[in-house]
PDB file of C-alpha atoms in Angstrom:
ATOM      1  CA  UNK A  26       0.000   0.000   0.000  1.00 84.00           C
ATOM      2  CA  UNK A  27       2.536   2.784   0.925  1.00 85.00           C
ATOM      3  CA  UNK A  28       4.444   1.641  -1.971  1.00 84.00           C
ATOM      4  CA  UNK A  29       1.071   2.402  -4.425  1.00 85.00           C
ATOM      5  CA  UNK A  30       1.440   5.788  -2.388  1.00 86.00           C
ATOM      6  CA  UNK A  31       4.293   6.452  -3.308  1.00 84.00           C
ATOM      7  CA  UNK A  32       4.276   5.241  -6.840  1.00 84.00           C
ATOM      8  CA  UNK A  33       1.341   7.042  -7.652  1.00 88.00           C
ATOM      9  CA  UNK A  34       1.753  10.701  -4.796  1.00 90.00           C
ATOM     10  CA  UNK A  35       2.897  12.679  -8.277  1.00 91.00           C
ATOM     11  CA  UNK A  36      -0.282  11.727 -10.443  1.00 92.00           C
ATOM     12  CA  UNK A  37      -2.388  12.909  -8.120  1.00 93.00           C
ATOM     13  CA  UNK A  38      -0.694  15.970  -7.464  1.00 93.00           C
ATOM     14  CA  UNK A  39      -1.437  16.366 -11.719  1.00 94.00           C
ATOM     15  CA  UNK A  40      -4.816  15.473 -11.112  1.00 94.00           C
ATOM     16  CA  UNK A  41      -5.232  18.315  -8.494  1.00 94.00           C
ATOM     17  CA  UNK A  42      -4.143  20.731 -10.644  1.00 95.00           C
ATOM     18  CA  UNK A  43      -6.324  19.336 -13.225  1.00 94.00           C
ATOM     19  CA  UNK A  44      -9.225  20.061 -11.195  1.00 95.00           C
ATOM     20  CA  UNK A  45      -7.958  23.042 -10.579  1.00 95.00           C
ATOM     21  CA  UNK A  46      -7.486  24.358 -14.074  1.00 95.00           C
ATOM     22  CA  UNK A  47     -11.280  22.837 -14.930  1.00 94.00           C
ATOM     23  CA  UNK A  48     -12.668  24.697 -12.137  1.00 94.00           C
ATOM     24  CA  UNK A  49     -11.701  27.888 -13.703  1.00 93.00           C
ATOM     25  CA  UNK A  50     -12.694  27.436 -16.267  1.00 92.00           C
ATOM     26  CA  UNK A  51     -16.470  26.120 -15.487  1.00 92.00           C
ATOM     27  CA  UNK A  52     -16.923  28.333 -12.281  1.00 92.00           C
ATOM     28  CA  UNK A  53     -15.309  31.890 -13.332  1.00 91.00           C
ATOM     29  CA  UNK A  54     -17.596  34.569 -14.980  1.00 92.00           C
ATOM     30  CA  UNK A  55     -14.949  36.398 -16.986  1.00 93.00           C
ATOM     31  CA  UNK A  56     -13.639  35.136 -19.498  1.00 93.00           C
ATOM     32  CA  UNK A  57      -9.773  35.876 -19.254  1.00 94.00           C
ATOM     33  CA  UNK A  58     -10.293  33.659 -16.036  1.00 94.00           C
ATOM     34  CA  UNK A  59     -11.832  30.963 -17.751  1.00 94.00           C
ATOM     35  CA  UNK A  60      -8.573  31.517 -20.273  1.00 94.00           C
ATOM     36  CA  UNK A  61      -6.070  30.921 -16.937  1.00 95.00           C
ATOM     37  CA  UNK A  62      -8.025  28.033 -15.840  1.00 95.00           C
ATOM     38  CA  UNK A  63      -7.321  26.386 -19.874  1.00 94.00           C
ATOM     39  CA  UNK A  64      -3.728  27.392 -19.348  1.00 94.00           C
ATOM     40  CA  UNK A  65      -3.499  25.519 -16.422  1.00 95.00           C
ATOM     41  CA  UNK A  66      -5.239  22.660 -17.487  1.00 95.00           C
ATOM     42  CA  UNK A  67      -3.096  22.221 -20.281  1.00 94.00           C
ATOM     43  CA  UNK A  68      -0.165  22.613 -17.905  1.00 94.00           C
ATOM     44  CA  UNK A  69      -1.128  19.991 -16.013  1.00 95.00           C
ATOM     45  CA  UNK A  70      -1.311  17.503 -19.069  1.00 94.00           C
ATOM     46  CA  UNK A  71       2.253  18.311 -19.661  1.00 95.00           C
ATOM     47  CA  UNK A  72       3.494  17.956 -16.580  1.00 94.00           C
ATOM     48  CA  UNK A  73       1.233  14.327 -16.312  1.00 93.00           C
ATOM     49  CA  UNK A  74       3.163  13.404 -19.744  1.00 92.00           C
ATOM     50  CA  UNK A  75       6.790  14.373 -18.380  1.00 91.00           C
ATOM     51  CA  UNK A  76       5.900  12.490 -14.593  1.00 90.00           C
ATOM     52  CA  UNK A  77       5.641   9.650 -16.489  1.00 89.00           C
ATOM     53  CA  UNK A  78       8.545   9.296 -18.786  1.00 87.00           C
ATOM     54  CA  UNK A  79      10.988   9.351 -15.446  1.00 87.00           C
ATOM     55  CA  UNK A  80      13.195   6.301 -14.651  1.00 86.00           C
ATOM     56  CA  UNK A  81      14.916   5.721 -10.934  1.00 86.00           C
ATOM     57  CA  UNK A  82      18.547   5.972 -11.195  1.00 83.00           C
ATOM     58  CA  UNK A  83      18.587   7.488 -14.761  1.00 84.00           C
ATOM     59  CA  UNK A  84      20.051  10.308 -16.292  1.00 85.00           C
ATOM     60  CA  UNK A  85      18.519  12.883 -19.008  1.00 87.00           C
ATOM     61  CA  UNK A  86      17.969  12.058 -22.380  1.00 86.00           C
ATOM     62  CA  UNK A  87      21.229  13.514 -23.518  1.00 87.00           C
ATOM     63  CA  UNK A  88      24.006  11.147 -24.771  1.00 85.00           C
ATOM     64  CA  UNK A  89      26.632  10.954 -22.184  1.00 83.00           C
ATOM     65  CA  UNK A  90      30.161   9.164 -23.286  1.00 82.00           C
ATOM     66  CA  UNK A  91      30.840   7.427 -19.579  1.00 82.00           C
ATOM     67  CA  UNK A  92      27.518   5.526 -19.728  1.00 81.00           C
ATOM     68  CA  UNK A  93      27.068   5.082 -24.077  1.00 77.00           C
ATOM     69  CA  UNK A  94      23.771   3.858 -25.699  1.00 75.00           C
ATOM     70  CA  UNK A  95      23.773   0.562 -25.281  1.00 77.00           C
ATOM     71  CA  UNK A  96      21.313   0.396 -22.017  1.00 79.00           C
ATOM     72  CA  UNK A  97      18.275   2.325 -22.760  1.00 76.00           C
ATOM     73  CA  UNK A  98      17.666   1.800 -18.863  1.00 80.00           C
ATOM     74  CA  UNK A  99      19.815   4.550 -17.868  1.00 85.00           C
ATOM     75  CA  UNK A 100      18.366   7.406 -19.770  1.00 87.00           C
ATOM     76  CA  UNK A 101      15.096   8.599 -19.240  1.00 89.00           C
ATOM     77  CA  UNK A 102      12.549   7.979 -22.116  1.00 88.00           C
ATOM     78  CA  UNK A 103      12.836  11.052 -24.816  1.00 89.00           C
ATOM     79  CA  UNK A 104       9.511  10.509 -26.404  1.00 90.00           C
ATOM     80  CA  UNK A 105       7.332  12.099 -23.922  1.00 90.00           C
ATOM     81  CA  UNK A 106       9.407  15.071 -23.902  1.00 92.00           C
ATOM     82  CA  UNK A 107       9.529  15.785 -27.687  1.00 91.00           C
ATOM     83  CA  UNK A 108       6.188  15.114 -27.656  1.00 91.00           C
ATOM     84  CA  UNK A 109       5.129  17.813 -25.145  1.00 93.00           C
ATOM     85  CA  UNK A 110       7.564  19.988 -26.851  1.00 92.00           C
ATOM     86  CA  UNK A 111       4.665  19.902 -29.621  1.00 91.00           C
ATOM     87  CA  UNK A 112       2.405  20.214 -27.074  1.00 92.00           C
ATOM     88  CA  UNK A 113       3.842  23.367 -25.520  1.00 93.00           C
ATOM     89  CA  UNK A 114       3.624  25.184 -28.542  1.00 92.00           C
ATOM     90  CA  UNK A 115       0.468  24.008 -29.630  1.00 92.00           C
ATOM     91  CA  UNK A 116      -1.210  25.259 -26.528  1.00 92.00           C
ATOM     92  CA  UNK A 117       0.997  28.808 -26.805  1.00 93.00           C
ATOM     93  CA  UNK A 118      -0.585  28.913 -30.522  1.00 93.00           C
ATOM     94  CA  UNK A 119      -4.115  28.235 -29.101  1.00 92.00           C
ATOM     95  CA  UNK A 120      -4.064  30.511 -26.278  1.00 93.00           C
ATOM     96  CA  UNK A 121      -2.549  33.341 -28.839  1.00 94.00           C
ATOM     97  CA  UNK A 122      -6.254  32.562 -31.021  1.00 95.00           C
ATOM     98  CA  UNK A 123      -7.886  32.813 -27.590  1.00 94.00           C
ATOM     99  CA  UNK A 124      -6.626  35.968 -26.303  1.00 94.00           C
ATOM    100  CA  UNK A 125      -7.330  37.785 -29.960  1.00 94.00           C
ATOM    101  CA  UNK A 126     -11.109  36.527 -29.998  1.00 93.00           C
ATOM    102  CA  UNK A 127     -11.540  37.961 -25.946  1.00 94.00           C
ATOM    103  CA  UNK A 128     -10.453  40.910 -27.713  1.00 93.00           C
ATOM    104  CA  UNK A 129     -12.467  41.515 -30.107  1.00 92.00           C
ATOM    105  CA  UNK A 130     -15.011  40.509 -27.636  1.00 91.00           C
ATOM    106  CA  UNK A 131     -14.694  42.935 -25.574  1.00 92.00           C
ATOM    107  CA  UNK A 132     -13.843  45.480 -28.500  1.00 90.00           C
ATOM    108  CA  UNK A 133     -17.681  44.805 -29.130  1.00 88.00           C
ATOM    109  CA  UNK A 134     -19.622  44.259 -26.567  1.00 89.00           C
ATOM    110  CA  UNK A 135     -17.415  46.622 -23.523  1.00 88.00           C
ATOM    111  CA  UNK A 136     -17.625  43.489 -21.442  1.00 88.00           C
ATOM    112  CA  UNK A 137     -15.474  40.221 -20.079  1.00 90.00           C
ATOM    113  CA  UNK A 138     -18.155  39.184 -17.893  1.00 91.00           C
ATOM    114  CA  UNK A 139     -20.116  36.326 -18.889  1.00 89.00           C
ATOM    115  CA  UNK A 140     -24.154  37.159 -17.799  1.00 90.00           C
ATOM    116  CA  UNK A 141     -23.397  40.874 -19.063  1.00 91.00           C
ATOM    117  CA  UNK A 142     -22.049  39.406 -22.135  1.00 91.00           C
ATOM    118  CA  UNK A 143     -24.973  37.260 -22.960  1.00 91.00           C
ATOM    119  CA  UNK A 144     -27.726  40.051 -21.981  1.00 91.00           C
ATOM    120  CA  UNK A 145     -25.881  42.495 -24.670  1.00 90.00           C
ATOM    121  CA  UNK A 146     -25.755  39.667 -27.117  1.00 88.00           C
ATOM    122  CA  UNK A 147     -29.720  39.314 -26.722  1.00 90.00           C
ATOM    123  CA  UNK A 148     -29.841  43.062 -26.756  1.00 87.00           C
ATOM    124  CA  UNK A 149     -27.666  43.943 -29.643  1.00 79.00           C
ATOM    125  CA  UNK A 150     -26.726  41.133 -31.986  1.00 69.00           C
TER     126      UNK A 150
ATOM    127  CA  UNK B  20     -26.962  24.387 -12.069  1.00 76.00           C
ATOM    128  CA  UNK B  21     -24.053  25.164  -8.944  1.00 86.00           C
ATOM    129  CA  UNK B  22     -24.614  21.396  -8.023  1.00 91.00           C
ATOM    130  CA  UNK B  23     -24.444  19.944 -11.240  1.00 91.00           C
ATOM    131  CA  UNK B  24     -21.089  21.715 -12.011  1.00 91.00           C
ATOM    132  CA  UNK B  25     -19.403  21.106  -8.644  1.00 93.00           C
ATOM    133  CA  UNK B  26     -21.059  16.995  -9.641  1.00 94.00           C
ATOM    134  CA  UNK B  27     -19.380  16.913 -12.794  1.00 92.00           C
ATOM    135  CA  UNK B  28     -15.964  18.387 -11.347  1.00 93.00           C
ATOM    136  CA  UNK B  29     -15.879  15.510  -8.492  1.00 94.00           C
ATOM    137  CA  UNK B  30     -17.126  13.110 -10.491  1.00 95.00           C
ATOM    138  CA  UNK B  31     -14.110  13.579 -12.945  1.00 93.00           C
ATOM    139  CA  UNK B  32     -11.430  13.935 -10.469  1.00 93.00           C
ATOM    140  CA  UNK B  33     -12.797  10.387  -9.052  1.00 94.00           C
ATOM    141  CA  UNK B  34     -12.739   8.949 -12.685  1.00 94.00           C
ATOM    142  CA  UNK B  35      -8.908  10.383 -13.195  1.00 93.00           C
ATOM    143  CA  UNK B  36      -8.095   9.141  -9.610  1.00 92.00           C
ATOM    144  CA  UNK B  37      -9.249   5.629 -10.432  1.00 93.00           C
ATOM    145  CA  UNK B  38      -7.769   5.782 -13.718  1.00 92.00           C
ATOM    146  CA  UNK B  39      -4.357   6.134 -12.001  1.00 90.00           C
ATOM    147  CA  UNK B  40      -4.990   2.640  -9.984  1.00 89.00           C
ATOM    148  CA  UNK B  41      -4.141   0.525 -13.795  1.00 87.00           C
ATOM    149  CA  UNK B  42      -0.804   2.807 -14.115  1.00 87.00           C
ATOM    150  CA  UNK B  43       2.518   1.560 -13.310  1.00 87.00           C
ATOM    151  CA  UNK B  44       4.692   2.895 -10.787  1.00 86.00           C
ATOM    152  CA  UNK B  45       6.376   5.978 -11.138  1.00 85.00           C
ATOM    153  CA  UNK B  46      10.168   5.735 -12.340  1.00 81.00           C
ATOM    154  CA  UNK B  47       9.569   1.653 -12.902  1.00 82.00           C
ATOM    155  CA  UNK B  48      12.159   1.051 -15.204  1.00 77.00           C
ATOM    156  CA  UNK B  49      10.193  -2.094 -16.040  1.00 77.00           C
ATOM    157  CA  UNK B  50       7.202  -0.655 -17.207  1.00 80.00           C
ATOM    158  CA  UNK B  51       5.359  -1.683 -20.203  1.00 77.00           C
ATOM    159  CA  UNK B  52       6.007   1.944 -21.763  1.00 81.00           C
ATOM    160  CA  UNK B  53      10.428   1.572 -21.262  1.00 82.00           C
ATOM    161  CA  UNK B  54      10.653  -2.057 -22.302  1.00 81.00           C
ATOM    162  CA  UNK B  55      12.854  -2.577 -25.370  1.00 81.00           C
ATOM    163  CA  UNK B  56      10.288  -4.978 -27.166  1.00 83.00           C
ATOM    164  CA  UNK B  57       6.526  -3.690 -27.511  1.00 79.00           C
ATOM    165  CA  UNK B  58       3.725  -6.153 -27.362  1.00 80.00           C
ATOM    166  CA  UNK B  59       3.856  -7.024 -31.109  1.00 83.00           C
ATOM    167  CA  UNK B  60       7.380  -7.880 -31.239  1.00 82.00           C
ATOM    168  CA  UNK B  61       8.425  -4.745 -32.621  1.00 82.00           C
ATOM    169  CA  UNK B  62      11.298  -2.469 -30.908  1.00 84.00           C
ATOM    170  CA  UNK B  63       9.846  -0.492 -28.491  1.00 82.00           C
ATOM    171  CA  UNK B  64       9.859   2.837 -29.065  1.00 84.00           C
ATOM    172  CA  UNK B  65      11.689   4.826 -26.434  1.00 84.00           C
ATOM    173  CA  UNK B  66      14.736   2.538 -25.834  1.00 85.00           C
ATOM    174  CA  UNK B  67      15.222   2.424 -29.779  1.00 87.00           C
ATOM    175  CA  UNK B  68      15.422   6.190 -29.933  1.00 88.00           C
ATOM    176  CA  UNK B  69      17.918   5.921 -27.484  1.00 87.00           C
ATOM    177  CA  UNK B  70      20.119   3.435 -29.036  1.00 87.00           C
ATOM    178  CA  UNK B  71      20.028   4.631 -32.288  1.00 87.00           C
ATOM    179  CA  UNK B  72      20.060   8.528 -31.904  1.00 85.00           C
ATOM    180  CA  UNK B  73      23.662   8.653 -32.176  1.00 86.00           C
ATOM    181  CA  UNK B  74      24.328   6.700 -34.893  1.00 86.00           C
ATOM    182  CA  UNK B  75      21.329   7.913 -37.314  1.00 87.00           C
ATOM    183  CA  UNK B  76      21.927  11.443 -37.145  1.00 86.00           C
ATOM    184  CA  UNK B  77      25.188  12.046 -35.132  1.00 88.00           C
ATOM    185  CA  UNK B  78      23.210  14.204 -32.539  1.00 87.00           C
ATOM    186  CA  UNK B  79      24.175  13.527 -28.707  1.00 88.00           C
ATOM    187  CA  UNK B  80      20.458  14.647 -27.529  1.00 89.00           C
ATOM    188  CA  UNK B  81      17.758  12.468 -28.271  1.00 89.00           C
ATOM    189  CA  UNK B  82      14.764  14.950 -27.696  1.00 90.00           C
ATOM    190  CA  UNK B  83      16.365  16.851 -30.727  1.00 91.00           C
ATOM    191  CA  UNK B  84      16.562  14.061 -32.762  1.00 91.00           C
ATOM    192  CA  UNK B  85      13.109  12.547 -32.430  1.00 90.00           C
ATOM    193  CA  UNK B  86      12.274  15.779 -32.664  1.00 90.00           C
ATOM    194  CA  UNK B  87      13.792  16.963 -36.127  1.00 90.00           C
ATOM    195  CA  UNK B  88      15.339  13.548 -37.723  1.00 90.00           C
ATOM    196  CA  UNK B  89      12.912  10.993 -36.970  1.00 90.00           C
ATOM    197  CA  UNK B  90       9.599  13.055 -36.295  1.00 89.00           C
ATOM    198  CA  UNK B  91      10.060  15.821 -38.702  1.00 90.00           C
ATOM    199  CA  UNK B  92       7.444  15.709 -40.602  1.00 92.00           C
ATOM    200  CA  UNK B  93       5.052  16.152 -37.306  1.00 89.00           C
ATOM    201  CA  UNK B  94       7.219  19.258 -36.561  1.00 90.00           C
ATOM    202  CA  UNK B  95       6.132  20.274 -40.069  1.00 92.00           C
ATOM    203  CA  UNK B  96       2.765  20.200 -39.484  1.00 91.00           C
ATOM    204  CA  UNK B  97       3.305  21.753 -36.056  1.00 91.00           C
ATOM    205  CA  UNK B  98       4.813  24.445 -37.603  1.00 92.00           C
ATOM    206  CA  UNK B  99       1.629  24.807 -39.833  1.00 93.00           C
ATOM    207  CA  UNK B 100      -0.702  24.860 -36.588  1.00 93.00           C
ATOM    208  CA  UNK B 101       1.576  27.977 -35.568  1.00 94.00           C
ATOM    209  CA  UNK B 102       1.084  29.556 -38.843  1.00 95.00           C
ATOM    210  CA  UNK B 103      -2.558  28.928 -39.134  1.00 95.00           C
ATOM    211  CA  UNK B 104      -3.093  30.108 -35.843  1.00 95.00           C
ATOM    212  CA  UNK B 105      -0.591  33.440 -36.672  1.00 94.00           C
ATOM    213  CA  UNK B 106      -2.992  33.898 -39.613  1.00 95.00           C
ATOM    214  CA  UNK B 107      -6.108  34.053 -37.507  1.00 94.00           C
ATOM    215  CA  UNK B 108      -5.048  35.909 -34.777  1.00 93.00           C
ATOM    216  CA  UNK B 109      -4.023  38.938 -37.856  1.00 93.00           C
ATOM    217  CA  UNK B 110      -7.058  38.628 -39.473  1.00 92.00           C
ATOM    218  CA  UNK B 111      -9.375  38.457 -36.683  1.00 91.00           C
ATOM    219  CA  UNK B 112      -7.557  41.611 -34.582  1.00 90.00           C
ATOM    220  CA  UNK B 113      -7.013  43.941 -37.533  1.00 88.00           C
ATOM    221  CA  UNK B 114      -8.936  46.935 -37.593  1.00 80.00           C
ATOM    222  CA  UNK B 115     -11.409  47.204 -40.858  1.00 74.00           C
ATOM    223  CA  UNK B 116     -11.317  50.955 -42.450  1.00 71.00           C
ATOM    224  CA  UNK B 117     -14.860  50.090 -43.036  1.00 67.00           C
ATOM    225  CA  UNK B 118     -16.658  48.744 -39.835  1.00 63.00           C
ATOM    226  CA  UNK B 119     -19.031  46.091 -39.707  1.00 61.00           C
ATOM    227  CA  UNK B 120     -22.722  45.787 -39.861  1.00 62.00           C
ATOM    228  CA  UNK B 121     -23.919  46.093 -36.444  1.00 59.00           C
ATOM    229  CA  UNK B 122     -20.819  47.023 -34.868  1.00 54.00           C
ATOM    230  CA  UNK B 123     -21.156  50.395 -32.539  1.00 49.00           C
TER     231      UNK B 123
END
């Protein structure tokens, strides 16, 4: 049992933050919040992702001449990493898009706040 | 409609929570995702990169070489996402000479 605990502590520290990040964005009114909540949420995939490509008594996924290539067991695995390399910038390129429509939101309508923001839409298509 | 939200957020945390019950141990370097053969036989993935990053494109780090030798075609269309999304943001925050219909 402890050693579930402690196998399994840093997955549901992810989770937390997870939660976190969704509760933003389903509880907040204005909508930059919501935005910070998404940002977080994708944070927390990442960081789920890079939690589980560690190996005990490994090094980084960087060649190194003293150990050589030959046991994969002493590197950590690179593939998650590259992957959430993608992943980084895909969010950064989603959250740009984001930002520019809350913009022209509230170019619009004068308003980030949710309720206020549907009222006006009723009022003023 | 507070209830239902708050329901829905606990009732996914519990679903993630129990979801992490089926995973393997943190840092197990014998888990199913490090092991050097994959379930059909084939090399598995992460352990090949590592053995062979040096020799297929003379690179020490691995990350780079998945990355831009063995992956880069995904990076291309990565790189395409950023455009696209470059694209939109322009187009959607420039200001019109003319404004819309509707617009104040």
């Amino acid at each position: 049992m402890i050693d579930f605990i402690r196998g399994h502590y840093t997955y549901w520290g992810v989770i937390l933050l997870m939660l976190i990040g969704m509760y933003g964005m389903i509880f907040k009114n204005n909508l930059v919040k919501k935005l910070i909540g998404m940002t977080i949420f994708q944070v927390s995939i990442i960081m789920f992702y890079v939690a589980s490509a560690a190996k005990w008594a490994a090094t980084v996924p960087v060649l190194d001449p003293a150990i050589g290539a030959a046991d994969a067991a002493r590197y950590i695995s690179p593939l998650q990493h590259c992957l959430m390399l993608t992943a980084i910038v895909v969010g950064v390129a989603t959250s740009g898009v984001a930002f520019a429509l809350a913009i022209v939101i509230y170019r619009h309508y004068k308003t980030l706040d949710e309720p206020l923001l549907i009222e006006r839409m009723k009022a003023q298509p | 409609m507070k209830i239902v939200n708050w329901l829905l957020l606990i009732a996914f945390g519990a679903l993630l929570i129990y979801g992490t019950t089926g995973l393997p141990n943190r840092g197990d370097a014998g888990a199913g995702m490090h092991s050097t053969r994959s379930l059909v036989d084939s090399p598995g993935a992460s352990s090949f990169y590592i053995r062979n990053a040096l020799r297929d494109a003379k690179t020490p780090n691995m990350v780079t070489v998945i990355l831009a030798d063995y992956r880069g075609f995904d990076t291309l269309g990565e790189e395409t996402v950023i455009l696209t999304a470059g694209l939109i943001c322009f187009l959607v925050l420039r200001r019109r000479k003319k404004p819309l219909k509707n617009s104040r």
